Every structure is written in structure tokens, then in C-alpha cells.
Short mmCIF file of C-alpha atoms in Angstrom, two decimals:
data_model
loop_
_atom_site.label_atom_id
_atom_site.label_comp_id
_atom_site.label_asym_id
_atom_site.label_seq_id
_atom_site.Cartn_x
_atom_site.Cartn_y
_atom_site.Cartn_z
CA UNK W 1 -0.09 -0.01 -0.03
CA UNK W 2 1.31 3.53 -0.73
CA UNK W 3 1.97 6.02 2.09
CA UNK W 4 -0.47 8.91 2.36
CA UNK W 5 2.71 11.39 2.34
CA UNK W 6 2.82 13.10 -1.25
CA UNK W 7 5.96 12.47 -3.03
CA UNK W 8 6.75 15.48 -5.28
CA UNK W 9 8.78 14.73 -8.28
CA UNK W 10 9.44 16.42 -11.88
CA UNK W 11 7.15 13.56 -13.37
CA UNK W 12 4.32 14.22 -10.94
CA UNK W 13 4.28 18.05 -11.51
CA UNK W 14 4.60 17.63 -15.28
CA UNK W 15 1.59 15.35 -15.36
CA UNK W 16 -0.33 17.75 -13.29
CA UNK W 17 0.18 20.49 -15.60
CA UNK W 18 -0.42 18.24 -18.65
CA UNK W 19 -3.94 17.36 -17.25
CA UNK W 20 -4.83 20.99 -16.71
CA UNK W 21 -4.19 21.59 -20.49
CA UNK W 22 -6.19 18.41 -21.65
CA UNK W 23 -9.45 18.93 -19.74
CA UNK W 24 -10.79 21.23 -22.42
CA UNK W 25 -10.01 18.92 -25.13
CA UNK W 26 -11.75 15.89 -23.37
CA UNK W 27 -14.96 17.85 -22.84
CA UNK W 28 -15.29 18.64 -26.34
CA UNK W 29 -14.97 15.25 -27.83
CA UNK W 30 -17.84 13.60 -26.19
CA UNK W 31 -16.13 12.17 -23.27
CA UNK W 32 -17.04 15.00 -20.91
CA UNK W 33 -19.33 12.36 -18.93
CA UNK W 34 -16.02 10.70 -17.93
CA UNK W 35 -14.41 13.82 -16.47
CA UNK W 36 -15.39 13.08 -12.96
CA UNK W 37 -13.40 9.93 -12.82
CA UNK W 38 -10.46 11.49 -14.38
CA UNK W 39 -10.60 14.58 -11.82
CA UNK W 40 -10.72 12.14 -8.76
CA UNK W 41 -8.01 10.27 -10.34
CA UNK W 42 -5.62 13.14 -10.75
CA UNK W 43 -6.78 14.30 -7.42
CA UNK W 44 -5.69 10.95 -5.79
CA UNK W 45 -2.38 10.86 -7.62
CA UNK W 46 -1.43 14.51 -6.39
CA UNK W 47 -2.45 13.25 -2.94
CA UNK W 48 -0.28 10.11 -2.91
CA UNK W 49 2.37 10.93 -5.36
CA UNK W 50 4.37 8.07 -6.96
CA UNK W 51 5.87 5.15 -4.79
CA UNK W 52 9.31 4.99 -3.14
CA UNK W 53 11.39 2.19 -1.89
CA UNK W 54 9.90 3.05 1.46
CA UNK W 55 6.77 1.58 0.20
CA UNK W 56 6.57 -2.21 0.81
CA UNK W 57 5.36 -3.09 -2.58
CA UNK W 58 8.12 -1.10 -4.30
CA UNK W 59 11.13 -1.67 -1.90
CA UNK W 60 13.11 -3.41 -4.60
CA UNK W 61 12.25 -1.16 -7.11
CA UNK W 62 14.00 2.22 -8.05
CA UNK W 63 11.51 4.41 -9.90
CA UNK W 64 14.12 7.44 -10.17
CA UNK W 65 14.53 7.38 -13.75
CA UNK W 66 10.72 7.58 -14.12
CA UNK W 67 9.85 10.16 -11.43
CA UNK W 68 12.68 12.28 -12.12
CA UNK W 69 11.74 12.97 -15.77
CA UNK W 70 9.35 15.55 -16.88
CA UNK W 71 7.08 13.42 -19.44
CA UNK W 72 4.93 15.11 -22.17
CA UNK W 73 1.83 13.67 -23.52
CA UNK W 74 3.01 11.96 -26.90
CA UNK W 75 2.09 13.60 -30.14
CA UNK W 76 -0.13 11.95 -32.84
CA UNK W 77 2.49 10.06 -34.97
CA UNK W 78 0.16 7.93 -36.79
CA UNK W 79 1.12 9.17 -40.27
CA UNK W 80 4.67 8.22 -39.91
CA UNK W 81 3.92 4.55 -39.29
CA UNK W 82 3.67 2.07 -42.10
CA UNK W 83 2.33 -1.48 -42.28
CA UNK W 84 5.77 -2.63 -43.08
CA UNK W 85 7.14 -1.29 -39.96
CA UNK W 86 4.71 -3.14 -37.94
CA UNK W 87 5.35 -6.61 -39.81
CA UNK W 88 7.79 -8.07 -37.27
CA UNK W 89 5.20 -7.70 -34.47
CA UNK W 90 2.52 -9.91 -36.40
CA UNK W 91 1.50 -13.32 -35.50
CA UNK W 92 3.40 -15.92 -38.02
CA UNK W 93 0.72 -18.16 -39.45
CA UNK W 94 -2.42 -16.45 -38.11
CA UNK W 95 -4.74 -14.15 -39.81
CA UNK W 96 -5.89 -12.66 -36.68
CA UNK W 97 -7.83 -9.39 -35.87
CA UNK W 98 -5.36 -6.53 -34.77
CA UNK W 99 -6.07 -3.18 -33.34
CA UNK W 100 -3.12 -0.96 -33.66
CA UNK W 101 -2.59 2.25 -31.53
CA UNK W 102 0.27 4.68 -32.13
CA UNK W 103 1.15 6.91 -29.33
CA UNK W 104 -2.16 5.95 -27.55
CA UNK W 105 -4.39 6.70 -30.67
CA UNK W 106 -6.37 4.07 -32.52
CA UNK W 107 -4.69 3.69 -36.08
CA UNK W 108 -7.87 2.37 -38.12
CA UNK W 109 -5.48 2.21 -41.50
CA UNK W 110 -3.21 -0.03 -39.73
CA UNK W 111 -5.65 -2.35 -37.90
CA UNK W 112 -7.40 -5.40 -39.17
CA UNK W 113 -10.90 -5.79 -37.94
CA UNK W 114 -11.98 -9.09 -39.80
CA UNK W 115 -12.40 -12.59 -38.74
CA UNK W 116 -14.78 -11.66 -35.79
CA UNK W 117 -18.02 -13.59 -35.00
CA UNK W 118 -21.37 -11.69 -35.10
CA UNK W 119 -21.94 -9.64 -32.24
CA UNK W 120 -18.11 -9.11 -31.27
CA UNK W 121 -17.02 -5.81 -30.81
CA UNK W 122 -13.31 -4.78 -31.08
CA UNK W 123 -12.21 -1.05 -31.58
CA UNK W 124 -11.35 2.15 -30.27
CA UNK W 125 -12.18 2.95 -26.65
CA UNK W 126 -12.47 6.71 -27.49
CA UNK W 127 -15.24 6.13 -30.09
CA UNK W 128 -17.17 3.93 -27.65
CA UNK W 129 -16.52 6.60 -24.96
CA UNK W 130 -17.89 9.24 -27.18
CA UNK W 131 -20.92 7.29 -28.66
CA UNK W 132 -21.89 4.59 -26.15
CA UNK W 133 -21.66 5.65 -22.67
CA UNK W 134 -24.30 3.05 -21.55
CA UNK W 135 -22.00 0.21 -22.78
CA UNK W 136 -19.01 1.52 -20.88
CA UNK W 137 -20.10 3.14 -17.75
CA UNK W 138 -20.94 -0.10 -15.77
CA UNK W 139 -17.19 -1.32 -16.32
CA UNK W 140 -14.85 1.42 -17.15
CA UNK W 141 -12.56 2.35 -14.26
CA UNK W 142 -14.68 0.08 -12.01
CA UNK W 143 -11.83 -2.66 -11.79
CA UNK W 144 -8.61 -0.56 -11.36
CA UNK W 145 -8.06 0.63 -8.00
CA UNK W 146 -6.79 4.19 -8.66
CA UNK W 147 -7.26 4.95 -5.06
CA UNK W 148 -4.26 2.89 -3.76
CA UNK W 149 -1.90 2.52 -6.77
CA UNK W 150 -0.46 5.55 -8.32
CA UNK W 151 0.18 4.29 -11.83
CA UNK W 152 -3.50 3.25 -11.89
CA UNK W 153 -4.38 6.76 -11.00
CA UNK W 154 -2.12 8.22 -13.62
CA UNK W 155 -3.54 5.96 -16.35
CA UNK W 156 -7.23 6.62 -15.21
CA UNK W 157 -6.43 10.43 -15.33
CA UNK W 158 -5.30 10.47 -18.77
CA UNK W 159 -7.53 7.64 -20.13
CA UNK W 160 -8.68 8.80 -23.56
CA UNK W 161 -8.27 5.99 -25.75
CA UNK W 162 -7.38 2.31 -25.97
CA UNK W 163 -8.78 -1.11 -27.01
CA UNK W 164 -12.44 -1.95 -26.22
CA UNK W 165 -13.25 -5.68 -26.85
CA UNK W 166 -16.84 -7.00 -26.24
CA UNK W 167 -18.01 -10.69 -26.54
CA UNK W 168 -21.59 -11.62 -26.18
CA UNK W 169 -22.83 -14.47 -23.93
CA UNK W 170 -22.05 -17.95 -25.24
CA UNK W 171 -19.64 -16.67 -28.04
CA UNK W 172 -16.43 -18.45 -29.08
CA UNK W 173 -13.68 -16.28 -30.91
CA UNK W 174 -11.57 -18.79 -32.43
CA UNK W 175 -8.59 -16.79 -32.99
CA UNK W 176 -6.91 -14.43 -30.65
CA UNK W 177 -7.42 -10.72 -30.96
CA UNK W 178 -4.10 -8.86 -31.03
CA UNK W 179 -3.86 -5.28 -29.65
CA UNK W 180 -0.65 -3.65 -30.60
CA UNK W 181 0.30 -0.62 -28.66
CA UNK W 182 3.00 1.44 -30.57
CA UNK W 183 5.35 4.03 -29.22
CA UNK W 184 7.06 6.65 -31.44
CA UNK W 185 9.29 8.61 -29.20
CA UNK W 186 9.87 12.20 -29.85
CA UNK W 187 12.95 14.45 -29.01
CA UNK W 188 11.38 15.10 -25.54
CA UNK W 189 10.55 12.33 -23.11
CA UNK W 190 6.86 11.21 -24.00
CA UNK W 191 4.05 9.29 -22.07
CA UNK W 192 1.04 7.23 -23.53
CA UNK W 193 -1.67 6.19 -21.52
CA UNK W 194 -3.83 3.54 -23.28
CA UNK W 195 -6.39 1.37 -21.54
CA UNK W 196 -7.63 -2.06 -22.36
CA UNK W 197 -11.35 -3.05 -21.56
CA UNK W 198 -12.43 -6.37 -22.31
CA UNK W 199 -16.12 -7.38 -21.39
CA UNK W 200 -17.21 -10.95 -21.78
CA UNK W 201 -20.37 -12.55 -21.38
CA UNK W 202 -21.12 -15.65 -19.65
CA UNK W 203 -20.02 -18.87 -21.33
CA UNK W 204 -17.92 -16.97 -24.04
CA UNK W 205 -14.27 -17.45 -24.76
CA UNK W 206 -11.79 -15.18 -26.17
CA UNK W 207 -8.02 -14.71 -26.04
CA UNK W 208 -6.74 -11.15 -26.17
CA UNK W 209 -2.99 -10.58 -26.42
CA UNK W 210 -1.31 -7.17 -25.81
CA UNK W 211 2.09 -6.13 -27.23
CA UNK W 212 3.86 -2.91 -26.55
CA UNK W 213 6.55 -2.03 -28.70
CA UNK W 214 8.83 1.03 -29.66
CA UNK W 215 9.69 2.37 -33.14
CA UNK W 216 12.98 4.66 -32.61
CA UNK W 217 14.81 5.58 -29.81
CA UNK W 218 14.06 8.08 -27.06
CA UNK W 219 12.77 8.17 -23.35
CA UNK W 220 9.19 7.15 -22.92
CA UNK W 221 6.61 5.86 -20.68
CA UNK W 222 3.55 3.63 -21.26
#
């Protein structure tokens, strides 16, 4: 469990400033209904700060390279990524549906959404956030404990896009769904905050594989 004492760091202050700058953007793209959750998460992060080696769960992990870095939200770099660049990360011998996200944003042109049974949804969490609140509200941010975990609070505060997979009751998805999170680092240290939400009905079966990869050099946090 994290201590209650706030741990001021360059990373924390940078994230708090970035959050202020993004609030207006989130309110305009159909995600305003989720703002109360984001605000609760960033407030909790500001209160508890990032863990240190004095915290039992982190006593063997030195987070100095992260907490001493002022990360900026990663820019949209989708246009600079080709299908060829992603070829090394494909599943050999499997024609699988693949959801690709570049710097935390869904890249439809790099994704393959075929081979899914009727009723199965797989796509952008941002699009669902804006257009289908009723589906997401019972599940989104209900399972991740951002009250006690700093990195969960950070991810929840900046939650804007990621993968949403929904499998109806009794449905079997024969091939795995591949979620590929791609980071294209910039000149300055950058951070991406994707969230994966998988909702499955009773007696359904699906395999979901997440990969986090980087194209290029540079400091980044996902």
C-alpha cells in the first residue's frame, strides 16, 4: 500500500500540468461524462504521489528514472507508421484481428478487424467513450484501484483511448485478438496512457494478446 505522504517529483508536476491543458479537449470530444472520474484520479495521484522504496510493494524497485523525468503527452505520430514497420510484430501463421494504437491513438488504417464472429466488438475505446456511454459506464474504471495505486491513478486520469473488446454471452472467438500498442518516441520524453477494456458474457471464450513496442529511440513511458 502507498503511503499517504505526497512525493513531489518532476514527473508528477509535469503530469499535473498536462492534465490541466487537456481537460478542455476531453470535454469537447464527447467524453465529458467521464471527467469526474479523471478528476478523482488526478486528485488522488497528487495526494499520494509516486511510490518510493519506502513503500513495501516497491522496496526493490528504484523508480528514479521515471519520477525524475518530466514527461509530455505523446504527439499523434500515426501518419509516420507504415504497415511494413509493424510486420515484425505480426503473429506468424495466424490471420488474426489486430487493433493498432500509435502513441495511444487508434490507427484504423493499420488495423485489421475481420475474422470476428457476429456480435463481437473490437475497436477504439475513445469512439465508444463518445458514442456508447451506456455500454462503458458499468465497467470503465470500475476494476482498477486508482485509490491505492499511483500508476493506476495516472492511467485513469489520462484515459482517452485504447482497446475495447466486447464478446456476447456464449460466443467463441476462435482466433486471438491482437492489441498492438506502438510508441514513436519524440525528441523530448513522452508518455502514453492507453487502457484496455475487455467485457465478456457468460460462457464466452476469447484470447486477447497485448504487445507494447517502440519504433525508434528516445525516453518514453507507457
